[in-house]
């Protein structure tokens, strides 16, 4: 087989065979196919698209390109959740103990994040002593015992995706739906998921700005999952404003604890109930949405989800006392109120810009080498649709610097206030199952 023929076929809009796609992925991973041909292939795919079968082949070829986690020693259906990323998204920290308390095994592999705040792993590391450097054997045992464990990302998971993602970044081929969908799904499959619940975000703070684009991406991922025999469900949810109130690592752990107690923000709680229901159904633990929601609400009300969160932290070396006393988490030196200069209604909260404001405080990384400050961030006091008076607090900035002029001006600029009461954004746009 010659790569030039594969490129030409894709350029001319023809569908590629499994062998052709494997030839490309294997050759690019081992270096026998070079960047210039891979770049041409990516651009051809960008313009010519791929059908569901091709996307399935690409996904599996990338999933098979490196290590795969074998979770077969874990009893039950392993359901993973993936979010396409947003601002202040604390759902994983809540969902993991929530569905585990209902009996669905959660075997989570987690990495550090680039972006407004850290990834789930960074957030967990805000808890003193907590670590994810456990062996695969310990990981499996803990999931069987407790139903919940988190392990750090293996060094050689989906190397083909790593290489291709870096190449896409510099060849203007990141925003191609078949390439995004196969990239995300390959990682979930290599990490051992039997079933996958996708939270595809849409809005200002998301990768996919419109619900139509988000739905197209979601449909592709659901089709890939079904094509390769992994039950996949997608929820398209709002990211036109930050999720919940807290943006920042320790601040989001506190918000997760509040939500597990039943006293969290409405939007975050509802999204966790929607995603959690799909996870319980996919995991074979609930017969329908009503059954799932009542189980999830029960483990919140009776305290068992929070208790399990504490047991999980303790099992991985973390200080479980934070569950009862969240003030033990890192605290910033200064908590400074940002006050509204006008009276009216919140009409818009530019999630991405508010995320950047949190990142500039030190809550997130711009490059892989950056350190993050686990204590800092922003706690919103208002959401879209709320009324506000001049002089009233819009947000509290948690900073390790006394001076927050830049953060304050960003917040005042990107939280829009007008005289007309707007409609609150719809939290769930669509569910594909
Ligand atoms: N996230 C991924 O993992 N891959 C993409 O291609 C885009 C977003
Ligand atoms: Ca939040």
GROMACS .gro file of C-alpha atoms and ligand atoms in nm:
model
  442
    1UNK     CA    1   0.000   0.000   0.000
    2UNK     CA    2   0.121   0.353  -0.070
    3UNK     CA    3   0.024   0.650   0.147
    4UNK     CA    4  -0.008   0.874  -0.159
    5UNK     CA    5  -0.293   0.655  -0.287
    6UNK     CA    6  -0.471   0.669   0.049
    7UNK     CA    7  -0.443   1.050   0.050
    8UNK     CA    8  -0.571   1.071  -0.306
    9UNK     CA    9  -0.868   0.848  -0.232
   10UNK     CA   10  -0.967   1.065   0.066
   11UNK     CA   11  -0.903   1.382  -0.133
   12UNK     CA   12  -1.149   1.257  -0.396
   13UNK     CA   13  -1.416   1.193  -0.135
   14UNK     CA   14  -1.407   0.816  -0.134
   15UNK     CA   15  -1.452   0.606   0.178
   16UNK     CA   16  -1.139   0.434   0.309
   17UNK     CA   17  -1.118   0.071   0.412
   18UNK     CA   18  -1.016  -0.054   0.755
   19UNK     CA   19  -0.679  -0.163   0.612
   20UNK     CA   20  -0.611   0.179   0.461
   21UNK     CA   21  -0.689   0.360   0.785
   22UNK     CA   22  -0.479   0.117   0.990
   23UNK     CA   23  -0.194   0.156   0.741
   24UNK     CA   24  -0.200   0.532   0.798
   25UNK     CA   25  -0.232   0.523   1.178
   26UNK     CA   26   0.030   0.251   1.229
   27UNK     CA   27   0.271   0.411   0.983
   28UNK     CA   28   0.237   0.755   1.137
   29UNK     CA   29   0.281   0.616   1.489
   30UNK     CA   30   0.600   0.424   1.401
   31UNK     CA   31   0.741   0.711   1.196
   32UNK     CA   32   0.740   0.540   0.857
   33UNK     CA   33   0.478   0.788   0.737
   34UNK     CA   34   0.603   1.143   0.776
   35UNK     CA   35   0.438   1.465   0.886
   36UNK     CA   36   0.393   1.597   0.530
   37UNK     CA   37   0.181   1.302   0.421
   38UNK     CA   38  -0.007   1.290   0.750
   39UNK     CA   39  -0.081   1.663   0.715
   40UNK     CA   40  -0.219   1.611   0.365
   41UNK     CA   41  -0.430   1.323   0.491
   42UNK     CA   42  -0.572   1.533   0.776
   43UNK     CA   43  -0.657   1.820   0.540
   44UNK     CA   44  -0.821   1.580   0.294
   45UNK     CA   45  -1.028   1.442   0.581
   46UNK     CA   46  -1.114   1.794   0.692
   47UNK     CA   47  -1.266   1.869   0.350
   48UNK     CA   48  -1.399   1.526   0.251
   49UNK     CA   49  -1.534   1.403   0.589
   50UNK     CA   50  -1.554   1.040   0.698
   51UNK     CA   51  -1.853   0.812   0.731
   52UNK     CA   52  -1.940   0.633   1.056
   53UNK     CA   53  -1.752   0.317   0.955
   54UNK     CA   54  -1.435   0.505   0.873
   55UNK     CA   55  -1.459   0.697   1.200
   56UNK     CA   56  -1.494   0.365   1.383
   57UNK     CA   57  -1.181   0.228   1.208
   58UNK     CA   58  -0.985   0.543   1.288
   59UNK     CA   59  -1.096   0.533   1.651
   60UNK     CA   60  -0.998   0.169   1.698
   61UNK     CA   61  -0.667   0.208   1.516
   62UNK     CA   62  -0.577   0.494   1.753
   63UNK     CA   63  -0.709   0.307   2.059
   64UNK     CA   64  -0.490   0.009   1.959
   65UNK     CA   65  -0.180   0.220   1.897
   66UNK     CA   66  -0.050   0.195   2.257
   67UNK     CA   67  -0.133   0.052   2.598
   68UNK     CA   68  -0.490  -0.036   2.681
   69UNK     CA   69  -0.622  -0.065   3.031
   70UNK     CA   70  -0.768  -0.405   3.104
   71UNK     CA   71  -1.062  -0.362   3.340
   72UNK     CA   72  -1.199  -0.712   3.288
   73UNK     CA   73  -1.113  -0.804   3.649
   74UNK     CA   74  -1.364  -0.543   3.766
   75UNK     CA   75  -1.713  -0.676   3.817
   76UNK     CA   76  -1.998  -0.503   3.640
   77UNK     CA   77  -2.037  -0.271   3.345
   78UNK     CA   78  -1.771   0.002   3.355
   79UNK     CA   79  -1.929   0.331   3.255
   80UNK     CA   80  -1.707   0.627   3.186
   81UNK     CA   81  -1.812   0.988   3.151
   82UNK     CA   82  -1.644   1.243   2.932
   83UNK     CA   83  -1.699   1.614   2.908
   84UNK     CA   84  -1.585   1.810   2.605
   85UNK     CA   85  -1.479   2.079   2.849
   86UNK     CA   86  -1.612   2.399   2.993
   87UNK     CA   87  -1.563   2.652   3.267
   88UNK     CA   88  -1.612   2.555   3.631
   89UNK     CA   89  -1.716   2.202   3.537
   90UNK     CA   90  -1.700   2.002   3.859
   91UNK     CA   91  -1.927   1.720   3.746
   92UNK     CA   92  -1.671   1.437   3.755
   93UNK     CA   93  -1.594   1.493   4.124
   94UNK     CA   94  -1.965   1.468   4.203
   95UNK     CA   95  -2.072   1.199   3.959
   96UNK     CA   96  -1.799   0.952   4.047
   97UNK     CA   97  -1.906   0.899   4.412
   98UNK     CA   98  -2.271   0.952   4.323
   99UNK     CA   99  -2.300   0.668   4.072
  100UNK     CA  100  -2.053   0.449   4.265
  101UNK     CA  101  -2.282   0.479   4.570
  102UNK     CA  102  -2.558   0.338   4.348
  103UNK     CA  103  -2.340   0.039   4.255
  104UNK     CA  104  -2.188   0.138   3.919
  105UNK     CA  105  -1.812   0.071   3.923
  106UNK     CA  106  -1.613   0.387   3.850
  107UNK     CA  107  -1.262   0.313   3.729
  108UNK     CA  108  -1.138   0.651   3.628
  109UNK     CA  109  -0.817   0.742   3.455
  110UNK     CA  110  -0.745   1.108   3.490
  111UNK     CA  111  -0.492   1.357   3.365
  112UNK     CA  112  -0.387   1.708   3.435
  113UNK     CA  113  -0.568   1.972   3.238
  114UNK     CA  114  -0.469   2.265   3.028
  115UNK     CA  115  -0.714   2.547   3.056
  116UNK     CA  116  -0.904   2.772   3.291
  117UNK     CA  117  -0.866   2.543   3.588
  118UNK     CA  118  -0.683   2.216   3.629
  119UNK     CA  119  -0.827   1.878   3.537
  120UNK     CA  120  -1.000   1.642   3.777
  121UNK     CA  121  -0.660   1.520   3.892
  122UNK     CA  122  -0.543   1.871   3.984
  123UNK     CA  123  -0.865   1.932   4.173
  124UNK     CA  124  -0.821   1.611   4.371
  125UNK     CA  125  -0.465   1.709   4.451
  126UNK     CA  126  -0.604   2.013   4.633
  127UNK     CA  127  -0.678   1.751   4.900
  128UNK     CA  128  -0.378   1.699   5.126
  129UNK     CA  129  -0.208   1.363   5.076
  130UNK     CA  130  -0.426   1.244   4.788
  131UNK     CA  131  -0.236   1.066   4.513
  132UNK     CA  132  -0.310   0.868   4.197
  133UNK     CA  133   0.021   0.684   4.172
  134UNK     CA  134  -0.129   0.343   4.235
  135UNK     CA  135  -0.058   0.020   4.048
  136UNK     CA  136  -0.312  -0.124   3.808
  137UNK     CA  137  -0.358  -0.411   4.054
  138UNK     CA  138  -0.437  -0.176   4.345
  139UNK     CA  139  -0.665   0.020   4.115
  140UNK     CA  140  -0.869  -0.287   4.020
  141UNK     CA  141  -0.887  -0.405   4.382
  142UNK     CA  142  -1.007  -0.065   4.504
  143UNK     CA  143  -1.280  -0.049   4.240
  144UNK     CA  144  -1.398  -0.396   4.339
  145UNK     CA  145  -1.395  -0.302   4.711
  146UNK     CA  146  -1.524   0.054   4.705
  147UNK     CA  147  -1.662   0.090   4.350
  148UNK     CA  148  -1.443   0.396   4.301
  149UNK     CA  149  -1.077   0.465   4.221
  150UNK     CA  150  -0.880   0.716   4.016
  151UNK     CA  151  -0.548   0.634   3.854
  152UNK     CA  152  -0.305   0.869   3.677
  153UNK     CA  153  -0.282   0.855   3.299
  154UNK     CA  154  -0.060   0.579   3.162
  155UNK     CA  155   0.240   0.708   2.971
  156UNK     CA  156   0.164   0.528   2.649
  157UNK     CA  157  -0.211   0.560   2.606
  158UNK     CA  158  -0.313   0.631   2.243
  159UNK     CA  159   0.027   0.757   2.115
  160UNK     CA  160  -0.125   0.791   1.766
  161UNK     CA  161  -0.376   1.044   1.899
  162UNK     CA  162  -0.105   1.236   2.085
  163UNK     CA  163   0.103   1.271   1.769
  164UNK     CA  164  -0.192   1.348   1.544
  165UNK     CA  165  -0.341   1.601   1.784
  166UNK     CA  166  -0.011   1.792   1.792
  167UNK     CA  167   0.002   1.787   1.410
  168UNK     CA  168  -0.362   1.901   1.381
  169UNK     CA  169  -0.282   2.190   1.609
  170UNK     CA  170  -0.029   2.331   1.360
  171UNK     CA  171  -0.210   2.239   1.036
  172UNK     CA  172  -0.549   2.403   1.105
  173UNK     CA  173  -0.725   2.065   1.125
  174UNK     CA  174  -0.834   2.059   1.489
  175UNK     CA  175  -1.195   2.158   1.428
  176UNK     CA  176  -1.292   1.863   1.213
  177UNK     CA  177  -1.578   1.661   1.358
  178UNK     CA  178  -1.457   1.313   1.249
  179UNK     CA  179  -1.110   1.392   1.385
  180UNK     CA  180  -1.237   1.530   1.718
  181UNK     CA  181  -1.486   1.248   1.763
  182UNK     CA  182  -1.231   0.972   1.693
  183UNK     CA  183  -0.970   1.143   1.912
  184UNK     CA  184  -1.199   1.157   2.216
  185UNK     CA  185  -1.348   0.812   2.166
  186UNK     CA  186  -1.009   0.643   2.114
  187UNK     CA  187  -0.893   0.761   2.457
  188UNK     CA  188  -1.210   0.646   2.633
  189UNK     CA  189  -1.191   0.305   2.468
  190UNK     CA  190  -0.821   0.257   2.546
  191UNK     CA  191  -0.901   0.347   2.908
  192UNK     CA  192  -1.131   0.044   2.921
  193UNK     CA  193  -1.485   0.181   2.920
  194UNK     CA  194  -1.768  -0.061   2.835
  195UNK     CA  195  -2.015   0.226   2.807
  196UNK     CA  196  -1.958   0.598   2.766
  197UNK     CA  197  -2.174   0.893   2.868
  198UNK     CA  198  -2.068   1.209   2.687
  199UNK     CA  199  -2.139   1.558   2.811
  200UNK     CA  200  -2.106   1.769   2.497
  201UNK     CA  201  -2.101   2.134   2.592
  202UNK     CA  202  -2.232   2.414   2.379
  203UNK     CA  203  -2.205   2.790   2.411
  204UNK     CA  204  -1.954   3.061   2.459
  205UNK     CA  205  -1.734   2.866   2.701
  206UNK     CA  206  -1.730   2.548   2.492
  207UNK     CA  207  -1.542   2.405   2.196
  208UNK     CA  208  -1.868   2.389   2.000
  209UNK     CA  209  -2.028   2.732   2.011
  210UNK     CA  210  -2.371   2.642   1.870
  211UNK     CA  211  -2.613   2.363   1.968
  212UNK     CA  212  -2.615   2.248   1.603
  213UNK     CA  213  -2.238   2.193   1.597
  214UNK     CA  214  -2.248   2.028   1.938
  215UNK     CA  215  -2.519   1.794   1.816
  216UNK     CA  216  -2.323   1.702   1.507
  217UNK     CA  217  -2.019   1.616   1.718
  218UNK     CA  218  -2.236   1.423   1.963
  219UNK     CA  219  -2.399   1.223   1.680
  220UNK     CA  220  -2.059   1.130   1.543
  221UNK     CA  221  -1.935   1.006   1.879
  222UNK     CA  222  -2.253   0.809   1.947
  223UNK     CA  223  -2.225   0.651   1.600
  224UNK     CA  224  -1.861   0.557   1.661
  225UNK     CA  225  -1.944   0.404   1.999
  226UNK     CA  226  -2.220   0.195   1.849
  227UNK     CA  227  -2.002   0.103   1.551
  228UNK     CA  228  -1.734  -0.041   1.781
  229UNK     CA  229  -1.968  -0.204   2.030
  230UNK     CA  230  -1.952   0.040   2.323
  231UNK     CA  231  -2.288   0.170   2.437
  232UNK     CA  232  -2.259   0.549   2.401
  233UNK     CA  233  -2.502   0.819   2.510
  234UNK     CA  234  -2.461   1.193   2.465
  235UNK     CA  235  -2.611   1.483   2.658
  236UNK     CA  236  -2.579   1.827   2.502
  237UNK     CA  237  -2.558   2.079   2.783
  238UNK     CA  238  -2.526   2.452   2.821
  239UNK     CA  239  -2.193   2.628   2.859
  240UNK     CA  240  -2.309   2.980   2.783
  241UNK     CA  241  -2.220   3.066   3.143
  242UNK     CA  242  -1.993   2.889   3.392
  243UNK     CA  243  -2.142   2.578   3.553
  244UNK     CA  244  -2.231   2.625   3.920
  245UNK     CA  245  -2.074   2.917   4.103
  246UNK     CA  246  -1.713   2.814   4.168
  247UNK     CA  247  -1.424   2.831   3.922
  248UNK     CA  248  -1.095   2.716   4.071
  249UNK     CA  249  -0.952   2.392   4.200
  250UNK     CA  250  -1.009   2.383   4.579
  251UNK     CA  251  -1.317   2.601   4.529
  252UNK     CA  252  -1.465   2.340   4.298
  253UNK     CA  253  -1.388   2.061   4.545
  254UNK     CA  254  -1.588   2.259   4.803
  255UNK     CA  255  -1.869   2.302   4.551
  256UNK     CA  256  -1.863   1.927   4.479
  257UNK     CA  257  -1.896   1.852   4.852
  258UNK     CA  258  -2.190   2.093   4.878
  259UNK     CA  259  -2.356   1.923   4.582
  260UNK     CA  260  -2.301   1.575   4.728
  261UNK     CA  261  -2.473   1.706   5.044
  262UNK     CA  262  -2.769   1.822   4.838
  263UNK     CA  263  -2.699   2.192   4.884
  264UNK     CA  264  -2.508   2.263   4.562
  265UNK     CA  265  -2.600   2.503   4.280
  266UNK     CA  266  -2.919   2.413   4.090
  267UNK     CA  267  -2.762   2.386   3.745
  268UNK     CA  268  -2.470   2.170   3.859
  269UNK     CA  269  -2.701   1.946   4.062
  270UNK     CA  270  -2.945   1.900   3.774
  271UNK     CA  271  -2.669   1.823   3.522
  272UNK     CA  272  -2.526   1.562   3.761
  273UNK     CA  273  -2.871   1.403   3.795
  274UNK     CA  274  -2.914   1.391   3.416
  275UNK     CA  275  -2.567   1.249   3.346
  276UNK     CA  276  -2.582   1.022   3.651
  277UNK     CA  277  -2.916   0.878   3.536
  278UNK     CA  278  -2.767   0.788   3.199
  279UNK     CA  279  -2.470   0.627   3.374
  280UNK     CA  280  -2.695   0.418   3.601
  281UNK     CA  281  -2.904   0.302   3.307
  282UNK     CA  282  -2.597   0.222   3.094
  283UNK     CA  283  -2.446   0.041   3.393
  284UNK     CA  284  -2.755  -0.176   3.426
  285UNK     CA  285  -2.841  -0.042   3.773
  286UNK     CA  286  -3.162   0.144   3.687
  287UNK     CA  287  -3.449   0.053   3.459
  288UNK     CA  288  -3.543   0.404   3.352
  289UNK     CA  289  -3.481   0.772   3.424
  290UNK     CA  290  -3.733   0.790   3.710
  291UNK     CA  291  -3.579   0.492   3.883
  292UNK     CA  292  -3.227   0.634   3.829
  293UNK     CA  293  -3.312   0.981   3.959
  294UNK     CA  294  -3.474   0.846   4.271
  295UNK     CA  295  -3.168   0.630   4.345
  296UNK     CA  296  -2.933   0.926   4.293
  297UNK     CA  297  -3.142   1.152   4.514
  298UNK     CA  298  -3.154   0.883   4.782
  299UNK     CA  299  -2.773   0.849   4.806
  300UNK     CA  300  -2.749   1.227   4.837
  301UNK     CA  301  -3.019   1.248   5.104
  302UNK     CA  302  -2.898   0.957   5.315
  303UNK     CA  303  -2.537   1.078   5.304
  304UNK     CA  304  -2.396   0.763   5.144
  305UNK     CA  305  -2.253   0.939   4.835
  306UNK     CA  306  -2.061   1.184   5.053
  307UNK     CA  307  -1.947   0.904   5.284
  308UNK     CA  308  -1.815   0.709   4.985
  309UNK     CA  309  -1.630   1.018   4.864
  310UNK     CA  310  -1.452   1.031   5.203
  311UNK     CA  311  -1.367   0.659   5.191
  312UNK     CA  312  -1.228   0.698   4.841
  313UNK     CA  313  -1.008   0.993   4.945
  314UNK     CA  314  -0.878   0.798   5.243
  315UNK     CA  315  -0.804   0.489   5.032
  316UNK     CA  316  -0.579   0.703   4.812
  317UNK     CA  317  -0.398   0.877   5.097
  318UNK     CA  318  -0.611   1.190   5.111
  319UNK     CA  319  -0.734   1.370   5.421
  320UNK     CA  320  -1.099   1.259   5.441
  321UNK     CA  321  -1.171   1.521   5.708
  322UNK     CA  322  -1.219   1.777   5.430
  323UNK     CA  323  -1.559   1.619   5.364
  324UNK     CA  324  -1.681   1.738   5.705
  325UNK     CA  325  -1.460   2.043   5.720
  326UNK     CA  326  -1.396   2.187   5.371
  327UNK     CA  327  -1.203   2.476   5.527
  328UNK     CA  328  -0.911   2.233   5.555
  329UNK     CA  329  -0.868   2.275   5.178
  330UNK     CA  330  -0.616   2.534   5.057
  331UNK     CA  331  -0.751   2.886   5.116
  332UNK     CA  332  -0.640   3.197   4.932
  333UNK     CA  333  -0.496   3.484   5.136
  334UNK     CA  334  -0.750   3.739   5.010
  335UNK     CA  335  -1.121   3.720   4.935
  336UNK     CA  336  -1.225   4.032   4.752
  337UNK     CA  337  -1.577   4.124   4.646
  338UNK     CA  338  -1.644   4.255   4.298
  339UNK     CA  339  -1.949   4.479   4.305
  340UNK     CA  340  -2.190   4.575   4.032
  341UNK     CA  341  -2.177   4.934   3.911
  342UNK     CA  342  -2.531   4.923   3.769
  343UNK     CA  343  -2.880   4.797   3.849
  344UNK     CA  344  -3.063   4.554   3.621
  345UNK     CA  345  -3.055   4.188   3.518
  346UNK     CA  346  -2.763   3.965   3.429
  347UNK     CA  347  -2.809   3.897   3.058
  348UNK     CA  348  -2.480   3.737   2.966
  349UNK     CA  349  -2.176   3.590   3.142
  350UNK     CA  350  -1.903   3.523   2.892
  351UNK     CA  351  -1.788   3.187   3.023
  352UNK     CA  352  -1.460   3.173   2.832
  353UNK     CA  353  -1.350   3.520   2.943
  354UNK     CA  354  -1.447   3.452   3.305
  355UNK     CA  355  -1.245   3.131   3.277
  356UNK     CA  356  -0.947   3.329   3.152
  357UNK     CA  357  -0.983   3.565   3.449
  358UNK     CA  358  -0.959   3.262   3.681
  359UNK     CA  359  -0.660   3.129   3.490
  360UNK     CA  360  -0.478   3.461   3.521
  361UNK     CA  361  -0.522   3.442   3.899
  362UNK     CA  362  -0.326   3.117   3.876
  363UNK     CA  363  -0.609   2.859   3.879
  364UNK     CA  364  -0.520   2.709   3.539
  365UNK     CA  365  -0.232   2.634   3.307
  366UNK     CA  366  -0.153   2.796   2.974
  367UNK     CA  367   0.130   2.550   2.904
  368UNK     CA  368   0.201   2.201   3.034
  369UNK     CA  369   0.492   2.325   3.247
  370UNK     CA  370   0.295   2.589   3.441
  371UNK     CA  371   0.229   2.540   3.810
  372UNK     CA  372  -0.119   2.605   3.932
  373UNK     CA  373  -0.235   2.767   4.252
  374UNK     CA  374  -0.496   2.532   4.394
  375UNK     CA  375  -0.647   2.790   4.631
  376UNK     CA  376  -0.736   3.072   4.393
  377UNK     CA  377  -1.037   3.131   4.172
  378UNK     CA  378  -1.372   3.301   4.141
  379UNK     CA  379  -1.702   3.234   4.315
  380UNK     CA  380  -1.996   3.387   4.129
  381UNK     CA  381  -2.285   3.525   4.328
  382UNK     CA  382  -2.516   3.572   4.031
  383UNK     CA  383  -2.617   3.382   3.718
  384UNK     CA  384  -2.794   3.478   3.396
  385UNK     CA  385  -3.149   3.595   3.470
  386UNK     CA  386  -3.076   3.715   3.825
  387UNK     CA  387  -3.148   4.074   3.921
  388UNK     CA  388  -2.870   4.287   4.061
  389UNK     CA  389  -2.850   4.626   4.230
  390UNK     CA  390  -2.571   4.877   4.196
  391UNK     CA  391  -2.320   4.803   4.474
  392UNK     CA  392  -2.432   4.443   4.511
  393UNK     CA  393  -2.169   4.165   4.497
  394UNK     CA  394  -2.136   3.992   4.159
  395UNK     CA  395  -1.849   3.762   4.251
  396UNK     CA  396  -1.586   3.696   4.516
  397UNK     CA  397  -1.230   3.672   4.390
  398UNK     CA  398  -1.006   3.435   4.587
  399UNK     CA  399  -0.655   3.562   4.528
  400UNK     CA  400  -0.311   3.528   4.676
  401UNK     CA  401  -0.240   3.885   4.571
  402UNK     CA  402  -0.409   4.181   4.743
  403UNK     CA  403  -0.448   4.371   4.418
  404UNK     CA  404  -0.705   4.240   4.167
  405UNK     CA  405  -0.764   4.537   3.935
  406UNK     CA  406  -0.725   4.329   3.618
  407UNK     CA  407  -0.953   4.047   3.737
  408UNK     CA  408  -1.213   4.296   3.853
  409UNK     CA  409  -1.218   4.481   3.523
  410UNK     CA  410  -1.243   4.154   3.329
  411UNK     CA  411  -1.539   4.041   3.540
  412UNK     CA  412  -1.717   4.376   3.508
  413UNK     CA  413  -1.660   4.373   3.134
  414UNK     CA  414  -1.774   4.017   3.069
  415UNK     CA  415  -2.072   4.001   3.303
  416UNK     CA  416  -2.336   4.193   3.109
  417UNK     CA  417  -2.622   4.374   3.281
  418UNK     CA  418  -2.925   4.530   3.112
  419UNK     CA  419  -3.271   4.657   3.198
  420UNK     CA  420  -3.456   4.371   3.030
  421UNK     CA  421  -3.500   4.045   3.212
  422UNK     CA  422  -3.364   3.771   2.985
  423UNK     CA  423  -3.473   3.409   2.962
  424UNK     CA  424  -3.249   3.178   3.165
  425UNK     CA  425  -3.048   2.954   2.932
  426UNK     CA  426  -3.176   2.603   2.882
  427UNK     CA  427  -2.943   2.364   3.070
  428UNK     CA  428  -3.004   2.051   2.862
  429UNK     CA  429  -3.035   2.104   2.489
  430UNK     CA  430  -3.075   1.746   2.381
  431UNK     CA  431  -3.010   1.386   2.479
  432UNK     CA  432  -2.899   1.130   2.222
  433UNK     CA  433  -2.942   0.774   2.344
  434LIG     N1  434  -1.035   1.691   2.271
  434LIG     C1  435  -0.971   1.581   2.228
  434LIG     O1  436  -0.937   1.494   2.308
  434LIG     N2  437  -0.945   1.567   2.098
  434LIG     C2  438  -0.979   1.659   2.008
  434LIG     O2  439  -0.955   1.640   1.892
  434LIG     C3  440  -1.045   1.775   2.052
  434LIG     C4  441  -1.072   1.788   2.185
  435LIG    CA1  442  -1.840   2.524   3.923
   0.00000   0.00000   0.00000
